[in-house]
XYZ file of C-alpha atoms in Angstrom:
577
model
C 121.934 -62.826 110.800
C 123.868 -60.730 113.518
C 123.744 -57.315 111.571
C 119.877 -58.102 111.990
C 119.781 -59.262 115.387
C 121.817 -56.192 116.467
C 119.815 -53.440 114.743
C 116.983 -54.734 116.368
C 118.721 -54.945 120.177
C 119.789 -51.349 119.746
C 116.357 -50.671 118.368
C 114.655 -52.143 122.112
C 117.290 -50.584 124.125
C 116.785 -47.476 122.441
C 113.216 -47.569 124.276
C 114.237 -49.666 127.693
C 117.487 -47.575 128.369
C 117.550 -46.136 132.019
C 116.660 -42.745 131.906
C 119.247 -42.397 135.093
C 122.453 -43.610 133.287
C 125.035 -41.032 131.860
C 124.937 -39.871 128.846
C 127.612 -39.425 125.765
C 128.038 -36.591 123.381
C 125.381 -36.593 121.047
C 127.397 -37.701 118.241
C 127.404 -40.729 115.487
C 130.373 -41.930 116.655
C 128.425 -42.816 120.117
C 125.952 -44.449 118.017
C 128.383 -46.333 116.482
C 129.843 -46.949 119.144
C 126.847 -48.822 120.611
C 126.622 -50.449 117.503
C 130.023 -51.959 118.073
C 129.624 -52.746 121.554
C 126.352 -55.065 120.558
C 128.114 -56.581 117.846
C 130.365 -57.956 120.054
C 127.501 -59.201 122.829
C 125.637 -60.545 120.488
C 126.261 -64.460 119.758
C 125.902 -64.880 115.978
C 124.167 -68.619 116.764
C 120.515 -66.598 118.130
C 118.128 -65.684 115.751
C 116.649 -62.621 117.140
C 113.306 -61.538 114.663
C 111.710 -61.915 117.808
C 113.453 -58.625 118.775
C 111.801 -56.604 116.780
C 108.929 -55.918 119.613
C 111.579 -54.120 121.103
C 111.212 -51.196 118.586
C 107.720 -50.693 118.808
C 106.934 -51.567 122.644
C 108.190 -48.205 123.644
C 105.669 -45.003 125.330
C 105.073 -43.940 121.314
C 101.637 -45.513 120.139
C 100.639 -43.344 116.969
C 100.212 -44.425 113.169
C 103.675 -44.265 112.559
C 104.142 -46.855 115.444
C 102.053 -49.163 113.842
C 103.455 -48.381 110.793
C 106.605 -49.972 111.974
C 105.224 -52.669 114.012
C 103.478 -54.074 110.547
C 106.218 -53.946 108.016
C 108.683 -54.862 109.971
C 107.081 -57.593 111.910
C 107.251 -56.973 115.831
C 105.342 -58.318 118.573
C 105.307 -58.382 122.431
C 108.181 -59.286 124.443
C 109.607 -58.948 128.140
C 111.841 -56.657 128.234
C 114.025 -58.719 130.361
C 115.088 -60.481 126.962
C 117.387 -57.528 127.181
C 119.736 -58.757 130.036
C 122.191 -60.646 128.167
C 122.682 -57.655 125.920
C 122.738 -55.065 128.713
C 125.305 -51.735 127.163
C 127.690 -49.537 129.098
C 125.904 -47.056 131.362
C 127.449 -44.788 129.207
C 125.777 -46.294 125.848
C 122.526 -46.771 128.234
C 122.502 -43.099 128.454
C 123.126 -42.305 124.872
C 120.480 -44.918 123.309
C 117.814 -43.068 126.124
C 118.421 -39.524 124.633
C 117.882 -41.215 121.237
C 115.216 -43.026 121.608
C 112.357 -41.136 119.415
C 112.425 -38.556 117.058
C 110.629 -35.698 118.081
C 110.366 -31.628 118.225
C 109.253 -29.926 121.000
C 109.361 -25.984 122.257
C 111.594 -25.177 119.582
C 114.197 -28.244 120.560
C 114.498 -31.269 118.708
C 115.151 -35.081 120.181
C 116.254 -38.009 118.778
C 119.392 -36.435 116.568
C 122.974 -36.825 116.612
C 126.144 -34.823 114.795
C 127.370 -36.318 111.711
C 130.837 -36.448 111.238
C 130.489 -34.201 107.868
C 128.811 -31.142 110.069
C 125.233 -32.787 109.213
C 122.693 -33.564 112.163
C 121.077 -36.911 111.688
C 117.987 -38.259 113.237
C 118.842 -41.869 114.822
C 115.030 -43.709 114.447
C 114.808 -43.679 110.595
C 118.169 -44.624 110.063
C 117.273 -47.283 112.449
C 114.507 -48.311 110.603
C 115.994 -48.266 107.209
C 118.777 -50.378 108.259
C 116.254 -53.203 109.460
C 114.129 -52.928 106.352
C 117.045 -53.252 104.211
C 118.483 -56.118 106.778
C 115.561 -58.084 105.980
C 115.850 -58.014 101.910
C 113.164 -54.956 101.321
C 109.809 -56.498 101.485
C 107.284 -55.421 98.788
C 103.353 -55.502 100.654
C 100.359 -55.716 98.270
C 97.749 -54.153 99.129
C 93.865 -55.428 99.309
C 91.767 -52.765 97.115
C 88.900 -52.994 99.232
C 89.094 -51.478 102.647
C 87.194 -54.802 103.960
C 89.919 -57.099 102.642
C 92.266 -56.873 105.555
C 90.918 -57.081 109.239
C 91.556 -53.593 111.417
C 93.584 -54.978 113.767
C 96.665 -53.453 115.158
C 99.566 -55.659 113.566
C 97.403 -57.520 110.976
C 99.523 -58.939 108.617
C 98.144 -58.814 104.742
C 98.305 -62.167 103.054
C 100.336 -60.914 100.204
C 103.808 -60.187 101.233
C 106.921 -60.578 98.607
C 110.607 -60.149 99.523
C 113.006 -57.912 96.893
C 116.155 -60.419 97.297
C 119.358 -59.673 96.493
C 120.485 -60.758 92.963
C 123.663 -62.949 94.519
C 126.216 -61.059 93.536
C 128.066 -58.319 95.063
C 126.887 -54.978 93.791
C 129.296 -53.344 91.492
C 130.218 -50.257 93.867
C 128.850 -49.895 96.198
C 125.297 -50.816 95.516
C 124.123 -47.574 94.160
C 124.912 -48.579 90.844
C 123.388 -51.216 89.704
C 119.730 -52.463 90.440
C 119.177 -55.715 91.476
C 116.722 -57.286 88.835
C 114.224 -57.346 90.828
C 114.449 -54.538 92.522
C 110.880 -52.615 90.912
C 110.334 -49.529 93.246
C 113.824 -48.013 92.364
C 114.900 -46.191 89.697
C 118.588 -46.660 90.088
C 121.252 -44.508 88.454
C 125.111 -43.594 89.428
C 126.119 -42.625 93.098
C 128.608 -40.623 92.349
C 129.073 -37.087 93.548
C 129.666 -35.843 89.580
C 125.889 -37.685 88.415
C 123.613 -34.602 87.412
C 120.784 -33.800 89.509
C 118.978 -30.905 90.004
C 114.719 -30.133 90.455
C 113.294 -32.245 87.557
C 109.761 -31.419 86.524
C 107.903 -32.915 89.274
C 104.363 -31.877 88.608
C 104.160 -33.408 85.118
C 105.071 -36.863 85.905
C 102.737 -37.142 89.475
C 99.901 -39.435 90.346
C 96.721 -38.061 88.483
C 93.776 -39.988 90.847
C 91.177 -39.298 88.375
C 93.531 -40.784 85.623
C 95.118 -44.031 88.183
C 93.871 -46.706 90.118
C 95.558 -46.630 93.690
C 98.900 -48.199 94.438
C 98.637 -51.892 94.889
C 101.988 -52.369 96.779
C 103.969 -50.462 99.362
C 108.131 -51.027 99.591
C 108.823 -51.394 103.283
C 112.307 -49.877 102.818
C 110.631 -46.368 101.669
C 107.286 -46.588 103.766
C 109.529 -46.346 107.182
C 111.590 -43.853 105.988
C 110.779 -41.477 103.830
C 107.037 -42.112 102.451
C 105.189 -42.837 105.435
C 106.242 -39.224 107.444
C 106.040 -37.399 104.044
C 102.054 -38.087 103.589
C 101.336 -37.831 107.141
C 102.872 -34.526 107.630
C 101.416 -33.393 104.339
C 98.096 -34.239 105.345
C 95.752 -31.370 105.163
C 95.767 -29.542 108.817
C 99.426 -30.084 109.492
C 100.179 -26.638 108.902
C 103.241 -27.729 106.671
C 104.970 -24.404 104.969
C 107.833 -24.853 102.455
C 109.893 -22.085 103.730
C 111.228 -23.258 106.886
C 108.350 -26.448 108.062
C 109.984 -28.709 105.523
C 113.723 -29.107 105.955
C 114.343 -26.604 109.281
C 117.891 -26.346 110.703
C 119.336 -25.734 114.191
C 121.759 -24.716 116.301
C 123.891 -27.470 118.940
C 124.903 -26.062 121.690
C 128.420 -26.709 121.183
C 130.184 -28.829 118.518
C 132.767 -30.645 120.480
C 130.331 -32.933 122.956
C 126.605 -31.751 121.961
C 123.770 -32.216 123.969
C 121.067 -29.826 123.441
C 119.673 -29.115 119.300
C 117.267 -26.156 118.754
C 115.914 -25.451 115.622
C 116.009 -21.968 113.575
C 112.831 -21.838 113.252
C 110.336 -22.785 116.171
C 107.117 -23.442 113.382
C 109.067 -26.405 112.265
C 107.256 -29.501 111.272
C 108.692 -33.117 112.116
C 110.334 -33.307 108.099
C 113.327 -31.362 110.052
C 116.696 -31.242 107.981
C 118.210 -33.593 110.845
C 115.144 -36.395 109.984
C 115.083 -36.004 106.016
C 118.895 -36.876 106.916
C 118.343 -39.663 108.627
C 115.058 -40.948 106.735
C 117.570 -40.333 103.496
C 120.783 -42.561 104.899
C 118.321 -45.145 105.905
C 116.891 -45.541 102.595
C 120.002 -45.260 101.064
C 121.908 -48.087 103.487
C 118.736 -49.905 103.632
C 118.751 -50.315 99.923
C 122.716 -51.416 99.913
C 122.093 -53.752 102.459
C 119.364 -55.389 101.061
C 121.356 -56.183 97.769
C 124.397 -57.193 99.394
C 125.255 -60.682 99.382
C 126.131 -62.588 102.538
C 128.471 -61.723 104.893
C 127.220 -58.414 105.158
C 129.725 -55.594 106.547
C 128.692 -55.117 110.284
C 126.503 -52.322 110.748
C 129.153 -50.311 113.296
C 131.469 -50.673 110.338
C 129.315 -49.950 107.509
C 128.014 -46.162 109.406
C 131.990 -45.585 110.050
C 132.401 -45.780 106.054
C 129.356 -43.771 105.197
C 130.118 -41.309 107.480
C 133.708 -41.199 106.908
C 135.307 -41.013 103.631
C 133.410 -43.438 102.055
C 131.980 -47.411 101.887
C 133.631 -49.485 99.946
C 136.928 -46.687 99.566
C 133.860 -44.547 97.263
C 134.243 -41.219 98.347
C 131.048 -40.788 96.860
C 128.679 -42.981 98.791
C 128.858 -40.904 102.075
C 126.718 -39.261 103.645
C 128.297 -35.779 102.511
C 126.401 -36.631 99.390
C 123.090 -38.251 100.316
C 120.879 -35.634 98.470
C 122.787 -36.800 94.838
C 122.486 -40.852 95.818
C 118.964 -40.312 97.418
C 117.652 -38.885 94.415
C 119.773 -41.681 91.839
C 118.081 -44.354 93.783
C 113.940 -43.475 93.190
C 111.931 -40.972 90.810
C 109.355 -38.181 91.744
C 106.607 -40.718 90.191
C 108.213 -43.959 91.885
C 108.651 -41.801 95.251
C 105.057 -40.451 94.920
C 103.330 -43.766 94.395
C 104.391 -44.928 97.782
C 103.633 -42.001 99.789
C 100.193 -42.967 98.082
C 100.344 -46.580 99.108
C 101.715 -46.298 102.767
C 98.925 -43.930 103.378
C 96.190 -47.056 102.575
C 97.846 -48.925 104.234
C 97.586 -46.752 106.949
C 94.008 -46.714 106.689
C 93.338 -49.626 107.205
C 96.145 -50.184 110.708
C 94.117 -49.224 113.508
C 94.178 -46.762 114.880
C 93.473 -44.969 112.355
C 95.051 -41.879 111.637
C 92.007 -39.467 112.512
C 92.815 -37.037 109.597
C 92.729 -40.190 106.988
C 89.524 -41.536 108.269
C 87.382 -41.099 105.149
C 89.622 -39.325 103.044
C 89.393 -40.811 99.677
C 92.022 -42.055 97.132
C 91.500 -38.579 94.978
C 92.833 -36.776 98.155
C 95.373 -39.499 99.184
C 96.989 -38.877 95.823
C 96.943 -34.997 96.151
C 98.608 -35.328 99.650
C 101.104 -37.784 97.949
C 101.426 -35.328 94.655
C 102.513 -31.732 97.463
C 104.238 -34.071 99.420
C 106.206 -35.462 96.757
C 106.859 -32.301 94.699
C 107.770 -30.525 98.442
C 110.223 -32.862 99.024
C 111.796 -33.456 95.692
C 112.365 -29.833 94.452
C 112.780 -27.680 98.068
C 115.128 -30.868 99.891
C 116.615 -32.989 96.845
C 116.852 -29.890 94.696
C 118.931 -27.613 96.554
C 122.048 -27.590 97.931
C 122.635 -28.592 101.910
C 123.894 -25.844 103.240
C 125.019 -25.733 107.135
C 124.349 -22.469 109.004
C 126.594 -20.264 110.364
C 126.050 -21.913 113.895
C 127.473 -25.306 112.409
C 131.077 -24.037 111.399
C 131.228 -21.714 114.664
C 130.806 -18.317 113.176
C 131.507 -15.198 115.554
C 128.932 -12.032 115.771
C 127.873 -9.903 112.902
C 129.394 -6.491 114.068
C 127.035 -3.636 113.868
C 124.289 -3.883 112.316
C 123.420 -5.838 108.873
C 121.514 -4.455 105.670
C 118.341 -6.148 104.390
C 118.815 -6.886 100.383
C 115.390 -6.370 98.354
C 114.781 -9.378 96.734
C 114.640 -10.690 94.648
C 118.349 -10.284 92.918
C 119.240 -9.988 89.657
C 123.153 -11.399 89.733
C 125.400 -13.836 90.864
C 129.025 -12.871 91.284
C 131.302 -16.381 91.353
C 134.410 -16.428 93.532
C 137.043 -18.260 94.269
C 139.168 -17.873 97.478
C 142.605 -18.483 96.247
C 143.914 -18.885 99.964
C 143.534 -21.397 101.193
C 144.298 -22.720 98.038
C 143.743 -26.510 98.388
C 140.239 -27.163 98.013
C 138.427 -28.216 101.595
C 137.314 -31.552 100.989
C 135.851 -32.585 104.964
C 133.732 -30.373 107.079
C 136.536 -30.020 109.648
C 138.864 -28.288 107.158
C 135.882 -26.379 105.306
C 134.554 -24.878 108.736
C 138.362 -23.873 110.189
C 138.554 -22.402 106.621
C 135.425 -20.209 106.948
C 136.605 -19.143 110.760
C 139.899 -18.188 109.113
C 138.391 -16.171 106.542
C 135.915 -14.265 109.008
C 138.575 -14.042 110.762
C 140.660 -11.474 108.791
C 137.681 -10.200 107.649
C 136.535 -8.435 110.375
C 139.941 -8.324 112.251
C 142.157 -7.539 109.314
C 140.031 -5.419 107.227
C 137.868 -4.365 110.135
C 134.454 -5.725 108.049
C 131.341 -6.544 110.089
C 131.474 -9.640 108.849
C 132.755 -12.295 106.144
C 132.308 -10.846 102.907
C 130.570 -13.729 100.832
C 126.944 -14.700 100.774
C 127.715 -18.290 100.692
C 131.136 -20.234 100.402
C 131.152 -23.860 98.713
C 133.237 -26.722 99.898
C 134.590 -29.545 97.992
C 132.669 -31.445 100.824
C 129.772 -31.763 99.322
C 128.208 -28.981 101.218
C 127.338 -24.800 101.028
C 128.623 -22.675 104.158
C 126.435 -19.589 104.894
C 128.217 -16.432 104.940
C 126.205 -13.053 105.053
C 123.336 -15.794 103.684
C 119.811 -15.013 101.311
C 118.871 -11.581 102.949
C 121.884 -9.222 104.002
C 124.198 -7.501 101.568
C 127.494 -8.987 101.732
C 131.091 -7.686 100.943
C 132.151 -9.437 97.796
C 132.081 -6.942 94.517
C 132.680 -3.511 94.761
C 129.921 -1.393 94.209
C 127.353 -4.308 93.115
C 126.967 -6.099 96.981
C 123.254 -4.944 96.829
C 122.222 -6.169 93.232
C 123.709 -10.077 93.248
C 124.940 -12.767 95.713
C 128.409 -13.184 95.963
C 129.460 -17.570 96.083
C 132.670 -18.187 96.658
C 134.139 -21.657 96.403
C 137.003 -22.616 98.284
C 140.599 -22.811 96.690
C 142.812 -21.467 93.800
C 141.305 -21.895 90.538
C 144.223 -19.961 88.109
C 144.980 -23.529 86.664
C 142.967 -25.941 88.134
C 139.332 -26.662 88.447
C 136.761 -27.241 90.982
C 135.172 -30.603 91.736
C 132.484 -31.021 89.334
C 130.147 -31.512 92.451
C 131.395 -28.008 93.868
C 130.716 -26.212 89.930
C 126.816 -27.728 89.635
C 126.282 -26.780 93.101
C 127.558 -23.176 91.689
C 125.968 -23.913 88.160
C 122.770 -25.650 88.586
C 121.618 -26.759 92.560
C 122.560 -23.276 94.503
C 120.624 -20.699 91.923
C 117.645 -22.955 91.167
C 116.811 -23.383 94.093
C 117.122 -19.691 94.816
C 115.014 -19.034 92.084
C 112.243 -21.316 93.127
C 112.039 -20.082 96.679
C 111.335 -16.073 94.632
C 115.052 -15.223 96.095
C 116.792 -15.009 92.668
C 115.410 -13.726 89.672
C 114.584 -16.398 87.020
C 116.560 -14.244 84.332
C 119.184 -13.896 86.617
C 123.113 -12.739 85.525
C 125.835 -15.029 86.489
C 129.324 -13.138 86.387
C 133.053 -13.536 87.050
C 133.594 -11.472 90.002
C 136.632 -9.913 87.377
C 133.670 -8.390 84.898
C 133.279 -6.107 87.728
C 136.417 -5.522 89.495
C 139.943 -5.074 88.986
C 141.071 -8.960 89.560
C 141.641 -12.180 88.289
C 139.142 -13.735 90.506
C 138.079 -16.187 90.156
C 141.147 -17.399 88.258
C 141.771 -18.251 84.469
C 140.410 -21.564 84.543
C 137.482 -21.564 87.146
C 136.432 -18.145 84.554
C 136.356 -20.137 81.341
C 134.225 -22.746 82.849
C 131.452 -20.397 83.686
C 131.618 -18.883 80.085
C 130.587 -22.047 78.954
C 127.197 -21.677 81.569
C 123.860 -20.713 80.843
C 123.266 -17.529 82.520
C 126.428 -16.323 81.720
C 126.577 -12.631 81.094
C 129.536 -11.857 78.740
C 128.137 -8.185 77.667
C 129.798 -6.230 81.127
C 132.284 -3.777 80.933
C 135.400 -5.489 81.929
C 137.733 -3.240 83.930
C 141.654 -3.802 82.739
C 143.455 -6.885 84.716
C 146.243 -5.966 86.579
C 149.987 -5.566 85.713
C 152.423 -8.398 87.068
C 154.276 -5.907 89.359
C 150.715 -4.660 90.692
C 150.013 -8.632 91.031
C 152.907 -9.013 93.636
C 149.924 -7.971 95.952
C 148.532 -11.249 95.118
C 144.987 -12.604 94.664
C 141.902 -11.381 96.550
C 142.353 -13.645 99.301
C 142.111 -15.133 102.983
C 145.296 -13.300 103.763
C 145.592 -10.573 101.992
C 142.051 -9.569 100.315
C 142.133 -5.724 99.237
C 139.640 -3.993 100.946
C 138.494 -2.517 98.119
C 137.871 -5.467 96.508
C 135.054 -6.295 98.611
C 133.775 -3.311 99.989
């Protein structure tokens, strides 16, 4: 299979790269790039399983190593076996900066920029790719610690393959399950499915109720499960607010080099590797469903991080959070964690904070872990900092809000009027807007909390803690989201109103930055405006925490409209100040 042989070739020169040779921007495009440039090395007659040692016979050695080198079947070769594959030195120097995911002094390595504004981690998606390359093996477990021998790449006698079903997937293989397909609890991958943070706790491994997992799903123990437990473990210092999910800053956006994180307490579940763990589950599952020929891999990672595989705007990454959580279930998802960390106990060498840790505790790691990940990352909203769409100095200086708030004032921007539908157009769009702000109406900054794309993703404005510039006299009591377009007649995307609705204030809420009783209102309740248009204003009428009992103040008279909508260009000052 050459998609399989060249995953696992970029995988080994990933470790064996010279650490001389130039490098390329950090970017996906490089990676794909590489991707492309193997794929046309590679001669499709060579089986190349044997390649898989190249993954694993790097400097890393921990459980996560061996994690890798069980499930997906390396051993020892020469590096040498490299030759005939040998990339640019270029693409030498690119696969070297990516070799291993890590975080150190505040910087993190291993990640590259997304063409949708997201930062990806390069190993997981790796991974995924191969576990879903090689039809998503299912391991069961021995019971008994004894059964299996402690021997670093042991294979367990028990291995089953999830195969593909034979047909081609319906589109574009996040819809429908393949029969056999157990560990995934598969529902629509469009950006419009309802998701939000389900009820987690009541549906979570009880130990003293269960028996441990008997089998592990290789596709989800490289990616997602297997760094979840281990970084939940007890000891890792892992905080909700920022260890899991942390974002950072590239140095520049146009050939990146250098990532720092926001927060220098950050754990290894960064935002850039839930990302890439994410993509690789979700591509690994595709791929391990779809029917020979496969796509090649460099063109599969242009569609999914373009505008779409298949022509389905909705299977790209801009909306990995809605597929990732269509695809498994917080029970399904916490099951695994479960079962990747016996298995883990019984690769040597053993993790030293799961020697002796019994299955009550594995399954209490697995049950945070799970719940963690499910409600603070799948829950919300991804939302890229002000660093990521190129945002110029607060001027002066900015006012803490006490929180939590009690309201949120809805928006929308009515110029630009088309919506922003790619991160290129959604980012010159918030520059724009700061823009006048500050130059125009001589603000210290853009006047919105947060802005929403039709992209799939939240912009940060003033953000969760300073008081914005959005309704007139109210800034300090609610957070003002604006989403991106002209909404008199029209409608948002229904993935830009739930982020608005549902994803955005819940997640708020859980983090104790919104008020569970909270207030949604049209920004007109408050001041004299049609914002945010006729239509966008009905919708949220028909929402939950809509507030209807606020006295109105009088809409404008067509000649006083001449001056046109609170907007980009010409925004009353008074309307936000």
């Amino acid at each position: 299979m050459v998609a399989q042989r060249v995953i696992w070739i970029l995988l080994g020169l990933l470790l064996w790269s010279d650490p001389g040779a130039a490098s390329l921007p950090l970017l996906m495009k490089s990676v794909i790039q590489a991707l492309a440039e193997l794929e046309q090395k590679a001669p499709a007659v060579k089986a190349s399983h044997k390649a898989s040692a190249w993954l694993l016979s790097g400097p890393s050695s921990g459980p996560y190593n061996h994690l890798y080198h069980f499930l997906l079947g390396a051993r020892s070769l020469d590096a040498a076996e490299l030759d005939p594959y040998s990339l640019s030195p270029e693409l030498q120097g690119l696969t070297k900066e990516v070799a291993r995911h890590g975080v150190r002094d505040g910087q993190e390595y291993g990640v590259v920029l997304a063409p949708d504004g997201s930062t990806v981690a390069v190993e997981p998606l790796l991974a995924g790719l191969q576990a879903g390359l090689q039809g998503r093996r299912v391991i069961n477990l021995p019971l008994d610690s004894t059964a299996a021998s402690r021997v670093a790449g042991v294979t367990f006698p028990d291995v089953a393959a999830i195969a593909p079903d034979g047909r081609a997937p319906s589109s574009p293989g996040l819809r429908d399950a393949a029969p056999d397909v157990t560990t995934a609890n598969i529902g629509t991958n469009s950006p419009d499915a309802t998701t939000g943070s389900p009820d987690v706790q009541a549906s979570l491994p009880d130990a003293k109720a269960k028996s441990p997992p008997t089998t592990v799903d290789s596709l989800l123990a490289v990616t997602l499960a297997g760094n979840l437990g281990l970084t939940f473990l007890p000891g890792s210092q892992t905080q909700s607010h920022p260890g899991l999910g942390s974002e950072g800053c590239w140095d520049q956006l146009s050939a990146p080099q250098t990532f720092r994180l926001l927060d220098p307490r950050a754990s290894l579940l960064t935002m850039a590797f839930l990302n890439g763990a994410l993509d690789g589950f979700i591509l690994g599952d595709y791929l391990s469903r779809t029917p020979e020929p496969q796509p090649s891999l460099s063109h599969l990672l242009s569609q999914y991080y373009g505008a779409g595989v298949a022509g389905d705007p909705g299977f790209r990454s801009n909306f990995r959070r809605q597929n990732g959580a269509a695809l498994t279930s917080a029970p399904l998802l916490a099951q695994q964690v479960w079962g990747t960390l016996v298995l883990l106990q019984r690769l040597e060498p053993v993790h030293p904070q799961l020697q002796h840790m019994s299955q009550e505790r594995l399954a209490q790691v697995a049950t945070n872990a799970t719940k963690e990940f499910t409600e603070a990352f799948l829950g919300c909203p991804a939302i890229h900092p002000r660093c990521r769409w190129g945002a110029a100095p607060y001027r002066g200086r900015p006012t803490l809000l006490h929180l939590p708030l009690g309201f949120l004032y809805v928006h929308h921007t009515y110029v630009p009027a088309p919506p922003c539908t790619d991160f290129a157009r959604c980012a010159a769009n918030m520059r724009s807007m700061q823009r006048y702000h500050q130059d125009t109406q001589d603000w210290e900054d853009i006047g919105y909390s947060f802005v929403v794309g039709s992209d799939g993703y939240v912009y940060e404005g003033r953000g969760w803690y300073w008081v914005g510039a959005h309704t007139l006299g109210h800034n300090s009591r609610g957070f003002g989201v604006a989403i991106v377009g002209n909404y008199t007649a029209a409608l948002p995307t229904e993935a830009a109103l739930r982020t608005v609705r549902d994803t955005l204030p819940s997640c708020a809420v859980r983090a104790g930055l919104l008020r569970p009783d909270y207030a949604l209102l049209g920004h007109r309740q408050l001041v004299r405006t049609d914002c945010p248009g006729d239509a966008l204003f009905d919708q949220l009428r028909t929402w939950p925490h809509f507030t209807a009992n606020v006295k109105t103040r009088p809409a404008r008279s067509v000649s006083q409209r001449s001056r046109r909508e609170p907007s980009l260009l010409t925004l009353p000052a008074s309307d936000l100040q």
